[in-house]
Structure formats: structure tokens, C-alpha cells
Tab-separated table of N, CA and C in Angstrom:
chain	number	residue	atom	x	y	z
A	1247	MET	N	81.145	68.009	69.785
A	1247	MET	CA	81.925	68.836	68.985
A	1247	MET	C	83.243	68.311	68.415
A	1248	GLU	N	83.710	67.286	69.078
A	1248	GLU	CA	84.996	66.614	68.654
A	1248	GLU	C	84.588	65.954	67.252
A	1249	ARG	N	83.383	65.491	67.107
A	1249	ARG	CA	82.859	64.930	65.845
A	1249	ARG	C	82.881	65.911	64.800
A	1250	ALA	N	82.274	67.237	65.019
A	1250	ALA	CA	82.227	68.038	64.236
A	1250	ALA	C	83.564	68.618	63.629
A	1251	LEU	N	84.614	68.725	64.730
A	1251	LEU	CA	86.137	69.210	64.328
A	1251	LEU	C	86.600	68.228	63.378
A	1252	ALA	N	86.359	66.833	63.650
A	1252	ALA	CA	86.623	65.702	62.808
A	1252	ALA	C	86.167	65.751	61.458
A	1253	LEU	N	84.829	66.039	61.204
A	1253	LEU	CA	84.163	66.234	59.956
A	1253	LEU	C	84.865	67.316	59.132
A	1254	ALA	N	85.179	68.532	59.774
A	1254	ALA	CA	85.787	69.860	59.165
A	1254	ALA	C	87.164	69.443	58.658
A	1255	ALA	N	87.966	68.393	59.297
A	1255	ALA	CA	89.530	68.597	59.100
A	1255	ALA	C	89.824	68.239	57.477
A	1256	PRO	N	89.249	67.373	57.001
A	1256	PRO	CA	89.523	67.140	55.542
A	1256	PRO	C	89.443	68.254	54.567
A	1257	GLY	N	88.556	69.122	54.948
A	1257	GLY	CA	88.394	70.330	54.145
A	1257	GLY	C	89.136	71.576	54.176
A	1258	VAL	N	90.025	71.470	55.357
A	1258	VAL	CA	90.737	72.650	55.554
A	1258	VAL	C	91.759	73.028	54.438
A	1259	GLY	N	91.555	74.254	54.050
A	1259	GLY	CA	92.473	74.678	52.867
A	1259	GLY	C	91.785	74.464	51.655
A	1260	ARG	N	90.681	73.760	51.517
A	1260	ARG	CA	89.982	73.282	50.332
A	1260	ARG	C	88.673	73.972	50.064
A	1261	THR	N	88.133	74.977	50.962
A	1261	THR	CA	86.689	75.547	51.028
A	1261	THR	C	86.881	77.068	50.501
A	1262	GLY	N	87.787	77.374	49.571
A	1262	GLY	CA	88.074	78.695	49.070
A	1262	GLY	C	88.263	79.756	50.162
A	1263	ASP	N	87.470	80.809	50.172
A	1263	ASP	CA	87.629	81.771	51.231
A	1263	ASP	C	86.975	81.518	52.498
A	1264	ASN	N	86.100	80.491	52.432
A	1264	ASN	CA	85.317	80.188	53.628
A	1264	ASN	C	86.032	79.168	54.289
A	1265	PRO	N	85.768	79.188	55.678
A	1265	PRO	CA	86.640	78.137	56.545
A	1265	PRO	C	85.873	76.696	56.438
A	1266	SER	N	86.620	75.578	56.852
A	1266	SER	CA	85.967	74.339	56.724
A	1266	SER	C	85.201	74.327	58.040
A	1267	VAL	N	84.097	73.938	58.095
A	1267	VAL	CA	83.122	73.904	59.383
A	1267	VAL	C	82.562	72.412	59.284
A	1268	GLY	N	82.357	71.939	60.453
A	1268	GLY	CA	81.792	70.848	60.884
A	1268	GLY	C	80.328	70.920	61.686
A	1269	CYS	N	79.511	70.116	61.290
A	1269	CYS	CA	78.230	70.295	62.058
A	1269	CYS	C	77.588	68.864	62.230
A	1270	VAL	N	77.112	68.556	63.612
A	1270	VAL	CA	76.542	67.321	63.923
A	1270	VAL	C	75.187	67.684	64.684
A	1271	ILE	N	74.255	66.986	64.290
A	1271	ILE	CA	72.893	67.266	64.809
A	1271	ILE	C	72.666	65.890	65.578
A	1272	VAL	N	72.189	66.125	66.858
A	1272	VAL	CA	71.880	65.129	67.842
A	1272	VAL	C	70.602	65.124	68.327
A	1273	ARG	N	69.728	64.273	68.308
A	1273	ARG	CA	68.358	64.113	68.742
A	1273	ARG	C	68.205	62.794	69.788
A	1274	ASN	N	67.822	63.237	71.021
A	1274	ASN	CA	67.839	62.146	71.977
A	1274	ASN	C	69.148	61.296	72.227
A	1275	GLY	N	70.178	61.830	72.066
A	1275	GLY	CA	71.410	61.124	72.224
A	1275	GLY	C	71.760	60.304	70.877
A	1276	VAL	N	71.275	60.633	69.771
A	1276	VAL	CA	71.645	59.851	68.549
A	1276	VAL	C	71.788	60.784	67.557
A	1277	VAL	N	72.933	60.638	66.727
A	1277	VAL	CA	73.324	61.609	65.755
A	1277	VAL	C	72.259	61.330	64.517
A	1278	VAL	N	71.794	62.275	64.103
A	1278	VAL	CA	70.682	62.012	63.258
A	1278	VAL	C	71.090	62.811	61.780
A	1279	GLY	N	72.170	63.691	61.650
A	1279	GLY	CA	72.619	64.240	60.687
A	1279	GLY	C	74.061	64.919	60.924
A	1280	GLU	N	74.754	64.979	59.866
A	1280	GLU	CA	76.211	65.626	60.113
A	1280	GLU	C	76.630	66.026	58.684
A	1281	GLY	N	77.605	66.860	58.738
A	1281	GLY	CA	78.130	67.462	57.479
A	1281	GLY	C	79.296	68.197	57.465
A	1282	ALA	N	80.042	68.533	56.579
A	1282	ALA	CA	81.074	69.541	56.641
A	1282	ALA	C	80.943	70.616	55.380
A	1283	THR	N	81.695	71.669	55.557
A	1283	THR	CA	81.480	72.629	54.317
A	1283	THR	C	82.122	71.759	53.052
A	1284	ALA	N	81.421	71.837	52.017
A	1284	ALA	CA	81.934	71.262	50.872
A	1284	ALA	C	83.288	71.949	50.167
A	1285	ILE	N	83.844	71.203	49.354
A	1285	ILE	CA	85.103	71.826	48.713
A	1285	ILE	C	84.530	72.889	47.827
A	1286	GLY	N	85.202	74.024	47.969
A	1286	GLY	CA	84.897	75.120	47.130
A	1286	GLY	C	84.057	76.178	48.000
A	1287	GLY	N	83.533	75.526	49.380
A	1287	GLY	CA	82.832	76.430	50.362
A	1287	GLY	C	81.419	76.377	50.316
A	1288	ARG	N	80.779	75.838	49.403
A	1288	ARG	CA	79.460	75.523	49.316
A	1288	ARG	C	79.049	74.163	48.943
A	1289	PRO	N	77.852	73.744	49.513
A	1289	PRO	CA	77.069	74.106	50.626
A	1289	PRO	C	77.863	74.152	51.954
A	1290	HIS	N	77.158	75.121	52.768
A	1290	HIS	CA	77.792	75.146	53.974
A	1290	HIS	C	77.510	73.630	55.021
A	1291	ALA	N	78.248	73.616	56.028
A	1291	ALA	CA	78.036	72.262	56.780
A	1291	ALA	C	76.670	72.019	57.390
A	1292	GLU	N	75.998	73.251	57.884
A	1292	GLU	CA	74.697	73.192	58.322
A	1292	GLU	C	73.667	72.740	57.294
A	1293	HIS	N	73.970	73.104	56.069
A	1293	HIS	CA	72.994	72.931	54.936
A	1293	HIS	C	73.125	71.361	54.797
A	1294	VAL	N	74.126	70.601	54.649
A	1294	VAL	CA	74.268	69.295	54.545
A	1294	VAL	C	73.803	68.449	55.585
A	1295	ALA	N	74.167	68.893	56.979
A	1295	ALA	CA	73.766	68.065	58.131
A	1295	ALA	C	72.099	68.079	58.229
A	1296	LEU	N	71.413	69.382	57.848
A	1296	LEU	CA	70.146	69.358	58.114
A	1296	LEU	C	69.418	68.618	56.865
A	1297	ALA	N	69.854	68.706	55.749
A	1297	ALA	CA	69.368	67.626	54.758
A	1297	ALA	C	69.329	66.292	55.125
A	1298	ARG	N	70.510	65.881	55.668
A	1298	ARG	CA	70.513	64.521	56.191
A	1298	ARG	C	69.658	64.175	57.412
A	1299	ALA	N	69.486	65.134	58.118
A	1299	ALA	CA	68.645	64.988	59.263
A	1299	ALA	C	67.296	64.835	59.142
A	1300	GLY	N	66.870	65.706	58.088
A	1300	GLY	CA	65.516	65.886	57.732
A	1300	GLY	C	64.521	66.218	58.799
A	1301	ASP	N	63.436	65.762	59.154
A	1301	ASP	CA	62.469	65.925	60.091
A	1301	ASP	C	63.095	65.564	61.476
A	1302	GLU	N	64.040	64.785	61.557
A	1302	GLU	CA	64.635	64.443	62.856
A	1302	GLU	C	65.452	65.541	63.456
A	1303	ALA	N	65.603	66.668	62.736
A	1303	ALA	CA	66.346	67.797	63.285
A	1303	ALA	C	65.542	68.762	64.348
A	1304	PHE	N	64.139	68.439	64.273
A	1304	PHE	CA	63.102	69.138	65.009
A	1304	PHE	C	63.410	68.672	66.564
A	1305	GLY	N	63.608	69.694	67.365
A	1305	GLY	CA	63.918	69.558	68.861
A	1305	GLY	C	65.385	69.016	69.089
A	1306	ALA	N	66.317	68.936	68.037
A	1306	ALA	CA	67.531	68.497	68.402
A	1306	ALA	C	68.693	69.471	68.780
A	1307	ASP	N	69.766	68.862	69.214
A	1307	ASP	CA	70.919	69.889	69.441
A	1307	ASP	C	71.700	69.934	68.258
A	1308	VAL	N	72.149	71.059	67.869
A	1308	VAL	CA	73.155	71.167	66.975
A	1308	VAL	C	74.586	71.662	67.344
A	1309	TYR	N	75.633	71.072	66.959
A	1309	TYR	CA	76.976	71.218	67.325
A	1309	TYR	C	77.650	71.704	66.116
A	1310	VAL	N	78.363	72.908	66.163
A	1310	VAL	CA	79.011	73.328	64.893
A	1310	VAL	C	80.135	74.166	65.251
A	1311	THR	N	81.180	74.117	64.335
A	1311	THR	CA	82.472	74.534	64.786
A	1311	THR	C	82.579	76.114	64.528
A	1312	LEU	N	81.531	76.670	63.925
A	1312	LEU	CA	81.596	78.112	63.755
A	1312	LEU	C	80.142	78.793	63.811
A	1313	GLU	N	79.971	79.928	64.333
A	1313	GLU	CA	78.782	80.547	64.468
A	1313	GLU	C	78.020	80.394	63.120
A	1314	PRO	N	76.893	80.056	63.082
A	1314	PRO	CA	76.278	79.715	61.872
A	1314	PRO	C	75.876	81.163	60.997
A	1315	CYS	N	75.923	81.189	59.766
A	1315	CYS	CA	75.821	82.458	59.097
A	1315	CYS	C	74.535	82.983	59.028
A	1316	ALA	N	74.383	84.354	58.932
A	1316	ALA	CA	73.140	84.992	58.942
A	1316	ALA	C	72.676	85.459	57.710
A	1317	GLN	N	73.872	85.555	56.737
A	1317	GLN	CA	73.711	86.242	55.489
A	1317	GLN	C	73.317	85.059	54.549
A	1318	ARG	N	72.316	85.445	53.608
A	1318	ARG	CA	71.976	84.465	52.667
A	1318	ARG	C	73.287	84.106	51.658
A	1319	SER	N	73.329	82.913	51.547
A	1319	SER	CA	74.601	82.457	50.738
A	1319	SER	C	74.001	82.358	49.356
A	1320	VAL	N	75.115	82.433	48.405
A	1320	VAL	CA	74.680	82.477	47.053
A	1320	VAL	C	75.018	80.991	46.460
A	1321	PRO	N	74.086	80.165	46.040
A	1321	PRO	CA	72.861	80.310	46.308
A	1321	PRO	C	72.358	79.797	47.565
A	1322	GLY	N	71.089	80.028	48.047
A	1322	GLY	CA	70.767	79.424	49.231
A	1322	GLY	C	70.188	80.221	50.547
A	1323	THR	N	69.911	79.609	51.531
A	1323	THR	CA	69.425	80.386	52.640
A	1323	THR	C	70.552	80.428	53.688
A	1324	ALA	N	70.425	81.452	54.535
A	1324	ALA	CA	71.525	81.640	55.591
A	1324	ALA	C	71.444	80.403	56.590
A	1325	CYS	N	72.318	79.873	57.204
A	1325	CYS	CA	72.421	78.696	57.894
A	1325	CYS	C	71.547	79.130	59.060
A	1326	ALA	N	71.694	80.147	59.714
A	1326	ALA	CA	70.696	80.575	60.688
A	1326	ALA	C	69.177	80.396	60.492
A	1327	ASP	N	68.832	80.900	59.460
A	1327	ASP	CA	67.435	80.611	59.003
A	1327	ASP	C	67.023	79.159	58.944
A	1328	LEU	N	68.018	78.571	58.379
A	1328	LEU	CA	67.712	76.918	58.073
A	1328	LEU	C	67.519	76.259	59.554
A	1329	LEU	N	68.171	76.628	60.442
A	1329	LEU	CA	68.090	76.006	61.835
A	1329	LEU	C	66.827	76.578	62.363
A	1330	ILE	N	66.653	77.590	62.190
A	1330	ILE	CA	65.312	78.239	63.073
A	1330	ILE	C	64.026	77.551	62.201
A	1331	ALA	N	64.107	77.330	60.783
A	1331	ALA	CA	63.030	76.617	60.343
A	1331	ALA	C	62.931	75.195	60.567
A	1332	ALA	N	64.069	74.642	60.921
A	1332	ALA	CA	64.055	73.000	61.311
A	1332	ALA	C	63.645	72.955	62.718
A	1333	ARG	N	63.278	73.991	63.489
A	1333	ARG	CA	63.043	74.164	64.871
A	1333	ARG	C	63.867	73.178	65.754
A	1334	VAL	N	65.141	73.492	65.601
A	1334	VAL	CA	66.081	72.652	66.566
A	1334	VAL	C	66.087	73.455	67.874
A	1335	ALA	N	66.279	72.564	69.036
A	1335	ALA	CA	66.280	73.173	70.238
A	1335	ALA	C	67.458	74.018	70.864
A	1336	ARG	N	68.553	73.558	70.569
A	1336	ARG	CA	69.868	74.249	71.070
A	1336	ARG	C	70.840	74.180	69.985
A	1337	VAL	N	71.669	75.324	69.700
A	1337	VAL	CA	72.874	75.504	68.902
A	1337	VAL	C	73.834	75.822	69.649
A	1338	VAL	N	74.960	74.885	69.721
A	1338	VAL	CA	76.174	74.826	70.453
A	1338	VAL	C	77.314	75.076	69.428
A	1339	PHE	N	77.989	76.239	69.499
A	1339	PHE	CA	79.119	76.323	68.371
A	1339	PHE	C	80.357	76.485	69.105
A	1340	ALA	N	81.436	76.398	68.379
A	1340	ALA	CA	82.920	76.525	69.084
A	1340	ALA	C	83.175	77.902	68.948
A	1341	ALA	N	83.268	78.598	68.010
A	1341	ALA	CA	83.952	80.033	67.803
A	1341	ALA	C	82.965	80.855	67.092
A	1342	ARG	N	82.838	82.118	67.294
A	1342	ARG	CA	82.121	83.177	66.703
A	1342	ARG	C	82.862	83.616	65.403
A	1343	ASP	N	82.061	83.811	64.549
A	1343	ASP	CA	82.599	84.310	63.205
A	1343	ASP	C	83.256	85.598	63.137
A	1344	PRO	N	84.352	85.795	62.998
A	1344	PRO	CA	85.083	87.275	62.933
A	1344	PRO	C	84.869	87.984	61.690
A	1345	HIS	N	84.280	87.581	60.750
A	1345	HIS	CA	83.957	88.207	59.404
A	1345	HIS	C	83.063	89.397	59.738
A	1346	PRO	N	83.367	90.685	59.406
A	1346	PRO	CA	82.656	91.843	59.861
A	1346	PRO	C	81.245	91.668	59.572
A	1347	HIS	N	80.923	90.931	58.310
A	1347	HIS	CA	79.429	90.998	57.729
A	1347	HIS	C	78.788	89.941	58.464
A	1348	ALA	N	79.323	89.179	59.359
A	1348	ALA	CA	78.827	87.841	59.905
A	1348	ALA	C	78.845	88.037	61.472
A	1349	ALA	N	79.842	88.470	62.127
A	1349	ALA	CA	80.124	88.584	63.566
A	1349	ALA	C	78.950	88.787	64.420
A	1350	GLY	N	78.256	87.883	65.101
A	1350	GLY	CA	77.345	88.127	66.007
A	1350	GLY	C	75.873	87.878	65.408
A	1351	ALA	N	75.692	88.043	64.107
A	1351	ALA	CA	74.424	88.132	63.489
A	1351	ALA	C	73.803	86.852	63.699
A	1352	GLY	N	74.468	85.824	63.460
A	1352	GLY	CA	73.823	84.305	63.550
A	1352	GLY	C	73.347	83.986	65.011
A	1353	ILE	N	74.150	84.564	65.941
A	1353	ILE	CA	73.707	84.387	67.414
A	1353	ILE	C	72.407	85.066	67.656
A	1354	GLU	N	72.302	86.466	67.304
A	1354	GLU	CA	71.366	87.115	67.373
A	1354	GLU	C	70.096	86.615	66.895
A	1355	ARG	N	70.030	86.271	65.631
A	1355	ARG	CA	68.980	85.680	65.023
A	1355	ARG	C	68.408	84.403	65.482
A	1356	ILE	N	69.282	83.426	66.033
A	1356	ILE	CA	68.906	82.165	66.519
A	1356	ILE	C	68.255	82.299	67.817
A	1357	ARG	N	69.037	83.201	68.680
A	1357	ARG	CA	68.409	83.651	69.861
A	1357	ARG	C	67.017	84.226	69.978
A	1358	ALA	N	66.855	85.215	69.015
A	1358	ALA	CA	65.536	86.038	68.620
A	1358	ALA	C	64.530	85.001	68.443
A	1359	ALA	N	64.788	83.774	67.744
A	1359	ALA	CA	63.910	82.729	67.420
A	1359	ALA	C	63.558	81.966	68.599
A	1360	GLY	N	64.254	82.140	69.817
A	1360	GLY	CA	63.789	81.460	71.016
A	1360	GLY	C	64.513	80.140	71.086
A	1361	ILE	N	65.736	79.948	70.476
A	1361	ILE	CA	66.638	78.764	70.493
A	1361	ILE	C	67.695	79.098	71.386
A	1362	ALA	N	67.894	77.990	72.113
A	1362	ALA	CA	69.008	78.344	73.075
A	1362	ALA	C	70.414	78.232	72.236
A	1363	VAL	N	71.245	79.025	72.782
A	1363	VAL	CA	72.536	79.194	72.072
A	1363	VAL	C	73.751	79.064	73.064
A	1364	GLU	N	74.719	78.186	72.934
A	1364	GLU	CA	75.898	78.368	73.786
A	1364	GLU	C	77.005	78.330	72.790
A	1365	THR	N	78.074	78.850	73.351
A	1365	THR	CA	79.231	79.384	72.622
A	1365	THR	C	80.567	78.969	73.345
A	1366	GLY	N	81.725	78.867	72.665
A	1366	GLY	CA	82.913	78.350	73.220
A	1366	GLY	C	83.458	77.123	73.521
A	1367	LEU	N	82.483	76.208	73.027
A	1367	LEU	CA	82.879	74.765	73.397
A	1367	LEU	C	84.014	74.376	72.312
A	1368	MET	N	85.140	73.844	72.727
A	1368	MET	CA	86.465	73.647	72.084
A	1368	MET	C	86.775	74.768	70.999
A	1369	GLU	N	86.637	76.100	71.574
A	1369	GLU	CA	86.996	77.337	70.664
A	1369	GLU	C	88.363	77.179	70.126
A	1370	LYS	N	89.310	76.878	71.310
A	1370	LYS	CA	90.610	76.843	70.972
A	1370	LYS	C	90.981	76.076	69.548
A	1371	GLU	N	90.431	74.824	69.708
A	1371	GLU	CA	90.733	73.797	68.647
A	1371	GLU	C	89.943	74.232	67.290
A	1372	ALA	N	88.812	74.905	67.343
A	1372	ALA	CA	88.245	75.243	66.315
A	1372	ALA	C	88.820	76.343	65.557
A	1373	ARG	N	89.588	77.318	66.282
A	1373	ARG	CA	90.333	78.452	65.699
A	1373	ARG	C	91.736	77.922	65.317
A	1374	ALA	N	92.083	77.063	65.854
A	1374	ALA	CA	93.520	76.518	65.354
A	1374	ALA	C	93.114	75.728	63.953
A	1375	GLN	N	92.043	75.132	63.797
A	1375	GLN	CA	91.854	74.232	62.696
A	1375	GLN	C	91.884	75.302	61.456
A	1376	ASN	N	91.118	76.368	61.605
A	1376	ASN	CA	91.054	77.306	60.573
A	1376	ASN	C	91.875	78.632	60.761
A	1377	ALA	N	93.084	78.453	61.501
A	1377	ALA	CA	94.000	79.577	61.805
A	1377	ALA	C	93.999	80.676	60.635
A	1378	ASP	N	93.849	80.342	59.363
A	1378	ASP	CA	94.294	81.417	58.470
A	1378	ASP	C	93.023	82.255	58.335
A	1379	PHE	N	91.852	81.624	58.315
A	1379	PHE	CA	90.560	82.275	58.368
A	1379	PHE	C	90.380	83.276	59.294
A	1380	PHE	N	90.834	82.802	60.707
A	1380	PHE	CA	90.694	83.637	61.911
A	1380	PHE	C	91.816	84.778	61.752
A	1381	GLU	N	92.988	84.545	61.410
A	1381	GLU	CA	94.080	85.532	61.435
A	1381	GLU	C	93.690	86.395	60.380
A	1382	ARG	N	93.125	86.210	59.120
A	1382	ARG	CA	92.633	87.173	58.271
A	1382	ARG	C	91.634	88.162	58.740
A	1383	TRP	N	90.612	87.597	59.384
A	1383	TRP	CA	89.640	88.311	59.834
A	1383	TRP	C	89.624	89.088	61.199
A	1384	ASP	N	90.470	88.434	62.244
A	1384	ASP	CA	90.553	89.004	63.458
A	1384	ASP	C	91.367	90.397	63.380
A	1385	ARG	N	92.129	90.592	62.137
A	1385	ARG	CA	92.730	91.860	62.137
A	1385	ARG	C	91.840	92.988	61.587
A	1386	THR	N	90.636	92.759	61.273
A	1386	THR	CA	89.886	93.859	60.699
A	1386	THR	C	89.107	94.379	61.905
């Protein structure tokens, strides 16, 4: 998760309304893909990391600084759906997405697909990294 936070750091304040997210995909102890939210907010970190990992994402562990989105992004597929399609084994994320259209939906969708989910790893650091995003949506 430390690596995912480091990947996200340069994008803080440069991803539009979206938070800057980092994602690292690890298979058999080896990083097979990683990415961060692009400048402007698209593509999301999971899209970038999965594209880099390719077939190596199958059975891998995914570390991401924010709950994967469950809404179809414009353009593209929801991050939760991409992770399911890649048949990853486990998703570990730092913080739940507080946005009212997203909160908990990614977790539910991923778990419903039979993928293990763990939450809260380095949550304090992830929330601090995107403090403006969390302050904006935690109030709603």
C-alpha cells in the first residue's frame, strides 16, 4: 500500500474532481502492474495497473488507495467490473469512497463475485493524501 500511496502522490490536486488514487497489482510476491489516476481524472488507477499487468492480474492481489468505483466511468468500465473480469484473487484498499453514488458499491460488487476484500490498510494516510476529496464528501 505504501507503493500505491507513492504512485498517487504526484497527482494530488491534478485529477479534477476525482481523488488521486494509486494501484499496485502483486502476483506471487512480484509487482506485475501499477498505476495512478491520470491528470484530469481519467483513466483511473485500476485501469492503468490492469492494462500493464495484462493476464498476470489473474489470481493476483490488488492494493488500491480508494475503494474501486462501481459506476461506469465516461468513457470506460467501472473499476470493480475490470477487477472482476481480470479474476484477481483479493482486493485490499485503504479507504472507502465517501461519494454518495459510490460508497460501498465497489465492495459489494467485488465480494459478490467471490473475490476477497480487505479494507482499512493505511486508511489514515490515504485520507490525508486526498483530504479535500474526503472533506467534500464526508459532509454529505
